Amino acid sequence: MSSGFVKTADGTEIYFKDWGPKDAQPIHFHHGWPLSADDWDTQLLFFLANGYRVVAHDRRGHGRSTQVDTGNTMDRYAADASAVVEHLDLRNVVHIGHSTGGGEVARYVARYGQPQGRVAKAVLVSSVPPLMLKTASNPEGTPLSVFDGFREALAANRSQFYLDVASGPFYGFNRPGAKVSQGVILNWWRQGMMGGAIAQYQGIKAFSETDQTDDLKAITVPTLVLQGDDDQVVPYKDAALLQAKLIRNSTLKIYPGFPHGMLTTHAEVINPDLLAFVKA
């Protein structure tokens, strides 16, 4: 099957795509909030053309997966990812995560992928670990009021909120001289509105308040850390720079002027860098 569902221990159905030769090395993609596996279309087609098996799933409550009102936590996200990997019996996998998906990758690799011997490499792109929230021990983090604002905007008018995020900070379309793509904006909005409001609302806490310091310290496989220095969603000094310090076998690359959604806006730059790391 080139797509399907796997049912998790709590009865949630997780949708996945599985394209390409089944004997090729698999690359598993983990999407950001509040999107779906469709956000990886450009990368899926690119790696498929380069001979890889590509897998991507919709996080619980997102896309085509069950719109659950429970389990919307980083622990469960990682367990669901593991359910997909085990269902397809994937081995020697490269896991690539963007934003919240990067947090999912970090927890999956630390708790499932490495102990099971199924993971070869990892890539964190514009990712949320180790911790987004400002706390006494993380004074440079983002204040809780910012995430409360996300929740308020989502509850009040989710559709407009998602249009505003996509047309503004996510892709850097609010920057002077930015080349704005209406198609990209509408595709982001489409993916967001496919998912369940309750899961996306609860997911804000998962991506902002989950301390993943120990996950990063536990990762031993080669890991590529990528982020743009004009990321208006996840500040790179609190994310990529710390990830590279905490992961013992990491390679860091910072892209001047690139936004949070650089996988879409600068795919012609990012995709070859991903391929070079996978092939190395």
Short mmCIF file of C-alpha atoms in Angstrom, two decimals:
data_model
loop_
_atom_site.label_atom_id
_atom_site.label_comp_id
_atom_site.label_asym_id
_atom_site.label_seq_id
_atom_site.Cartn_x
_atom_site.Cartn_y
_atom_site.Cartn_z
CA MET A 1 0.00 0.00 0.00
CA SER A 2 1.20 3.50 -0.78
CA SER A 3 -0.91 4.98 2.03
CA GLY A 4 -3.01 3.72 4.89
CA PHE A 5 -3.71 3.82 8.61
CA VAL A 6 -2.21 2.21 11.67
CA LYS A 7 -4.29 1.89 14.83
CA THR A 8 -2.42 2.75 18.03
CA ALA A 9 -2.82 1.19 21.47
CA ASP A 10 -5.50 3.76 22.44
CA GLY A 11 -7.49 3.21 19.25
CA THR A 12 -6.31 6.32 17.39
CA GLU A 13 -5.91 5.84 13.65
CA ILE A 14 -2.72 7.43 12.30
CA TYR A 15 -2.63 8.14 8.57
CA PHE A 16 0.63 7.57 6.69
CA LYS A 17 2.09 7.76 3.19
CA ASP A 18 4.63 5.14 2.13
CA TRP A 19 6.04 5.78 -1.34
CA GLY A 20 8.92 4.32 -3.28
CA PRO A 21 10.91 1.06 -3.41
CA LYS A 22 10.33 -0.98 -0.28
CA ASP A 23 13.93 -2.23 -0.34
CA ALA A 24 15.39 1.30 -0.43
CA GLN A 25 16.56 3.19 2.64
CA PRO A 26 13.52 4.81 4.29
CA ILE A 27 13.29 8.47 5.20
CA HIS A 28 10.52 9.29 7.66
CA PHE A 29 9.23 12.87 7.77
CA HIS A 30 7.53 14.47 10.81
CA HIS A 31 5.50 17.63 10.18
CA GLY A 32 5.06 20.83 12.17
CA TRP A 33 2.03 22.27 13.96
CA PRO A 34 -0.84 22.44 12.90
CA LEU A 35 -0.09 20.83 9.54
CA SER A 36 -0.04 17.35 7.99
CA ALA A 37 2.17 14.99 6.01
CA ASP A 38 1.28 17.08 2.94
CA ASP A 39 3.66 19.78 4.15
CA TRP A 40 6.51 17.49 3.05
CA ASP A 41 5.31 17.02 -0.56
CA THR A 42 8.33 18.81 -2.04
CA GLN A 43 10.78 16.73 0.01
CA LEU A 44 8.86 13.48 -0.59
CA LEU A 45 9.03 13.92 -4.35
CA PHE A 46 12.67 15.02 -4.22
CA PHE A 47 13.87 12.02 -2.24
CA LEU A 48 11.64 9.67 -4.20
CA ALA A 49 13.34 10.88 -7.38
CA ASN A 50 16.68 10.13 -5.73
CA GLY A 51 15.77 6.50 -5.11
CA TYR A 52 14.65 6.54 -1.48
CA ARG A 53 11.59 5.10 0.23
CA VAL A 54 9.70 8.02 1.78
CA VAL A 55 7.25 7.85 4.68
CA ALA A 56 5.26 10.65 6.29
CA HIS A 57 2.37 10.52 8.75
CA ASP A 58 -0.30 12.88 10.04
CA ARG A 59 0.14 13.50 13.76
CA ARG A 60 -2.87 12.48 15.88
CA GLY A 61 -5.59 15.09 15.64
CA HIS A 62 -4.01 16.51 12.47
CA GLY A 63 -4.68 15.93 8.78
CA ARG A 64 -6.42 12.61 8.13
CA SER A 65 -5.64 11.02 11.49
CA THR A 66 -8.34 10.65 14.15
CA GLN A 67 -9.41 13.99 15.67
CA VAL A 68 -8.78 12.84 19.22
CA ASP A 69 -9.23 14.94 22.35
CA THR A 70 -6.68 12.92 24.32
CA GLY A 71 -3.00 12.05 24.00
CA ASN A 72 -1.97 15.33 22.40
CA THR A 73 1.43 15.27 24.11
CA MET A 74 5.01 14.82 22.95
CA ASP A 75 5.12 11.41 24.64
CA ARG A 76 2.14 10.19 22.65
CA TYR A 77 3.34 11.82 19.43
CA ALA A 78 6.58 9.82 19.69
CA ALA A 79 4.70 6.62 20.50
CA ASP A 80 2.46 7.14 17.47
CA ALA A 81 5.50 7.66 15.25
CA SER A 82 6.90 4.42 16.62
CA ALA A 83 3.63 2.67 15.79
CA VAL A 84 4.02 3.71 12.14
CA VAL A 85 7.67 2.57 12.04
CA GLU A 86 6.86 -0.79 13.61
CA HIS A 87 3.79 -1.32 11.43
CA LEU A 88 5.91 -0.82 8.29
CA ASP A 89 8.91 -2.57 9.92
CA LEU A 90 11.22 0.28 8.91
CA ARG A 91 14.93 -0.12 9.63
CA ASN A 92 18.04 2.00 9.02
CA VAL A 93 15.69 5.00 8.96
CA VAL A 94 16.59 8.67 8.64
CA HIS A 95 14.07 10.71 10.63
CA ILE A 96 13.55 14.33 9.57
CA GLY A 97 11.39 16.64 11.68
CA HIS A 98 10.32 20.25 11.25
CA SER A 99 9.33 22.49 14.18
CA THR A 100 7.03 20.42 16.45
CA GLY A 101 7.97 17.46 14.29
CA GLY A 102 11.57 18.01 15.36
CA GLY A 103 10.49 17.58 18.96
CA GLU A 104 8.69 14.42 17.94
CA VAL A 105 11.84 13.13 16.24
CA ALA A 106 14.01 13.88 19.28
CA ARG A 107 11.70 12.02 21.65
CA TYR A 108 11.13 9.15 19.20
CA VAL A 109 14.85 8.63 18.55
CA ALA A 110 15.74 8.79 22.25
CA ARG A 111 12.94 6.51 23.50
CA TYR A 112 12.19 4.18 20.59
CA GLY A 113 14.42 4.43 17.54
CA GLN A 114 17.79 4.00 19.21
CA PRO A 115 16.76 1.36 21.78
CA GLN A 116 15.11 -0.67 18.99
CA GLY A 117 18.08 -0.23 16.65
CA ARG A 118 15.86 1.14 13.88
CA VAL A 119 17.30 4.64 13.37
CA ALA A 120 20.36 5.57 11.29
CA LYS A 121 20.35 9.37 11.40
CA ALA A 122 18.21 12.31 12.45
CA VAL A 123 17.58 15.81 11.15
CA LEU A 124 16.05 18.66 13.16
CA VAL A 125 14.82 21.56 11.02
CA SER A 126 13.67 24.79 12.73
CA SER A 127 12.75 22.59 15.67
CA VAL A 128 11.30 23.35 19.09
CA PRO A 129 13.69 21.52 21.50
CA PRO A 130 15.04 21.83 24.05
CA LEU A 131 12.31 24.10 25.48
CA MET A 132 10.43 27.04 23.99
CA LEU A 133 8.78 28.35 27.18
CA LYS A 134 10.45 30.98 29.32
CA THR A 135 11.02 29.60 32.82
CA ALA A 136 13.33 30.32 35.74
CA SER A 137 15.80 27.80 34.33
CA ASN A 138 15.20 28.93 30.74
CA PRO A 139 15.15 32.73 31.03
CA GLU A 140 15.74 33.32 27.29
CA GLY A 141 12.59 31.39 26.32
CA THR A 142 9.32 32.72 24.94
CA PRO A 143 6.86 34.07 27.57
CA LEU A 144 3.74 32.03 28.35
CA SER A 145 1.60 35.01 27.29
CA VAL A 146 2.66 34.44 23.67
CA PHE A 147 1.33 30.88 23.69
CA ASP A 148 -1.79 31.97 25.55
CA GLY A 149 -2.28 34.40 22.67
CA PHE A 150 -2.05 31.51 20.20
CA ARG A 151 -4.72 29.61 22.12
CA GLU A 152 -6.98 32.65 22.33
CA ALA A 153 -6.68 33.35 18.60
CA LEU A 154 -7.29 29.71 17.69
CA ALA A 155 -10.40 29.50 19.86
CA ALA A 156 -11.79 32.80 18.62
CA ASN A 157 -11.31 32.35 14.86
CA ARG A 158 -9.09 29.45 13.88
CA SER A 159 -9.47 30.05 10.14
CA GLN A 160 -8.34 33.68 10.30
CA PHE A 161 -5.55 32.86 12.75
CA TYR A 162 -4.13 30.28 10.37
CA LEU A 163 -4.29 32.68 7.43
CA ASP A 164 -2.48 35.29 9.51
CA VAL A 165 0.29 32.90 10.57
CA ALA A 166 0.89 31.63 7.04
CA SER A 167 0.80 35.06 5.42
CA GLY A 168 3.05 36.56 8.10
CA PRO A 169 5.79 35.12 10.30
CA PHE A 170 5.80 31.44 9.29
CA TYR A 171 7.29 32.00 5.85
CA GLY A 172 8.66 35.48 6.45
CA PHE A 173 6.10 36.92 4.06
CA ASN A 174 5.81 39.92 6.40
CA ARG A 175 9.40 40.96 5.62
CA PRO A 176 10.08 43.83 3.19
CA GLY A 177 10.67 42.54 -0.31
CA ALA A 178 9.45 39.02 0.45
CA LYS A 179 8.23 37.00 -2.52
CA VAL A 180 4.76 36.08 -1.32
CA SER A 181 3.05 32.95 -2.63
CA GLN A 182 -0.71 32.83 -2.24
CA GLY A 183 -0.63 29.12 -3.03
CA VAL A 184 1.74 28.45 -0.13
CA ILE A 185 -0.46 30.48 2.23
CA LEU A 186 -3.63 28.67 1.20
CA ASN A 187 -1.96 25.27 1.39
CA TRP A 188 -0.85 25.99 4.98
CA TRP A 189 -4.40 27.11 5.82
CA ARG A 190 -5.87 24.02 4.11
CA GLN A 191 -3.70 21.65 6.10
CA GLY A 192 -4.44 23.40 9.37
CA MET A 193 -8.18 23.38 8.84
CA MET A 194 -8.14 19.65 8.00
CA GLY A 195 -7.18 18.86 11.57
CA GLY A 196 -9.16 19.01 14.77
CA ALA A 197 -9.31 22.26 16.72
CA ILE A 198 -9.07 20.50 20.09
CA ALA A 199 -5.91 18.57 19.19
CA GLN A 200 -4.28 21.67 17.75
CA TYR A 201 -5.27 23.72 20.79
CA GLN A 202 -3.80 21.13 23.16
CA GLY A 203 -0.77 20.74 20.91
CA ILE A 204 0.35 24.28 21.70
CA LYS A 205 1.17 23.16 25.24
CA ALA A 206 2.96 20.09 23.90
CA PHE A 207 5.32 22.01 21.62
CA SER A 208 5.93 24.94 23.94
CA GLU A 209 6.16 23.42 27.43
CA THR A 210 7.85 20.05 26.87
CA ASP A 211 11.43 20.08 28.18
CA GLN A 212 13.43 17.88 25.81
CA THR A 213 16.90 18.51 27.17
CA ASP A 214 17.29 14.87 28.18
CA ASP A 215 16.06 13.68 24.77
CA LEU A 216 18.77 15.69 23.02
CA LYS A 217 21.45 14.46 25.40
CA ALA A 218 20.38 10.85 24.75
CA ILE A 219 20.72 11.05 20.96
CA THR A 220 23.90 9.38 19.70
CA VAL A 221 23.16 8.86 15.98
CA PRO A 222 24.54 11.45 13.52
CA THR A 223 22.20 14.43 13.63
CA LEU A 224 21.92 17.43 11.33
CA VAL A 225 20.59 20.63 12.87
CA LEU A 226 19.27 23.28 10.46
CA GLN A 227 17.61 26.64 11.06
CA GLY A 228 17.29 30.10 9.57
CA ASP A 229 18.47 33.09 11.58
CA ASP A 230 15.30 35.02 10.64
CA ASP A 231 12.99 32.39 12.17
CA GLN A 232 10.17 34.44 13.75
CA VAL A 233 8.40 31.40 15.23
CA VAL A 234 11.20 29.47 16.96
CA PRO A 235 14.16 31.73 17.87
CA TYR A 236 17.27 29.96 16.60
CA LYS A 237 19.49 30.94 19.54
CA ASP A 238 17.12 29.07 21.88
CA ALA A 239 16.72 26.14 19.50
CA ALA A 240 19.32 25.12 16.89
CA LEU A 241 22.30 26.49 18.78
CA LEU A 242 21.32 24.65 21.96
CA GLN A 243 20.41 21.48 20.07
CA ALA A 244 23.89 21.37 18.53
CA LYS A 245 25.48 21.75 21.96
CA LEU A 246 23.36 19.04 23.59
CA ILE A 247 23.53 16.42 20.82
CA ARG A 248 26.99 14.87 20.94
CA ASN A 249 27.18 13.81 17.29
CA SER A 250 25.64 16.84 15.61
CA THR A 251 26.33 19.07 12.62
CA LEU A 252 24.93 22.61 12.71
CA LYS A 253 24.03 24.84 9.78
CA ILE A 254 22.44 28.28 10.13
CA TYR A 255 21.00 29.94 7.02
CA PRO A 256 21.21 33.75 6.95
CA GLY A 257 17.82 35.38 6.40
CA PHE A 258 15.84 32.13 6.09
CA PRO A 259 12.39 31.91 7.79
CA HIS A 260 10.75 29.20 9.88
CA GLY A 261 9.15 27.62 6.81
CA MET A 262 12.40 27.51 4.85
CA LEU A 263 11.76 23.92 3.72
CA THR A 264 9.09 25.41 1.44
CA THR A 265 10.46 28.84 0.59
CA HIS A 266 14.04 27.65 0.04
CA ALA A 267 13.59 24.00 -0.90
CA GLU A 268 16.13 24.38 -3.70
CA VAL A 269 18.78 25.05 -1.02
CA ILE A 270 17.60 22.82 1.82
CA ASN A 271 16.81 19.66 -0.15
CA PRO A 272 20.35 19.17 -1.53
CA ASP A 273 21.76 19.75 1.97
CA LEU A 274 19.43 17.09 3.36
CA LEU A 275 20.42 14.68 0.59
CA ALA A 276 24.13 15.25 1.17
CA PHE A 277 23.71 14.43 4.88
CA VAL A 278 21.64 11.33 4.19
CA LYS A 279 24.19 10.04 1.66
CA ALA A 280 27.26 10.82 3.78
#
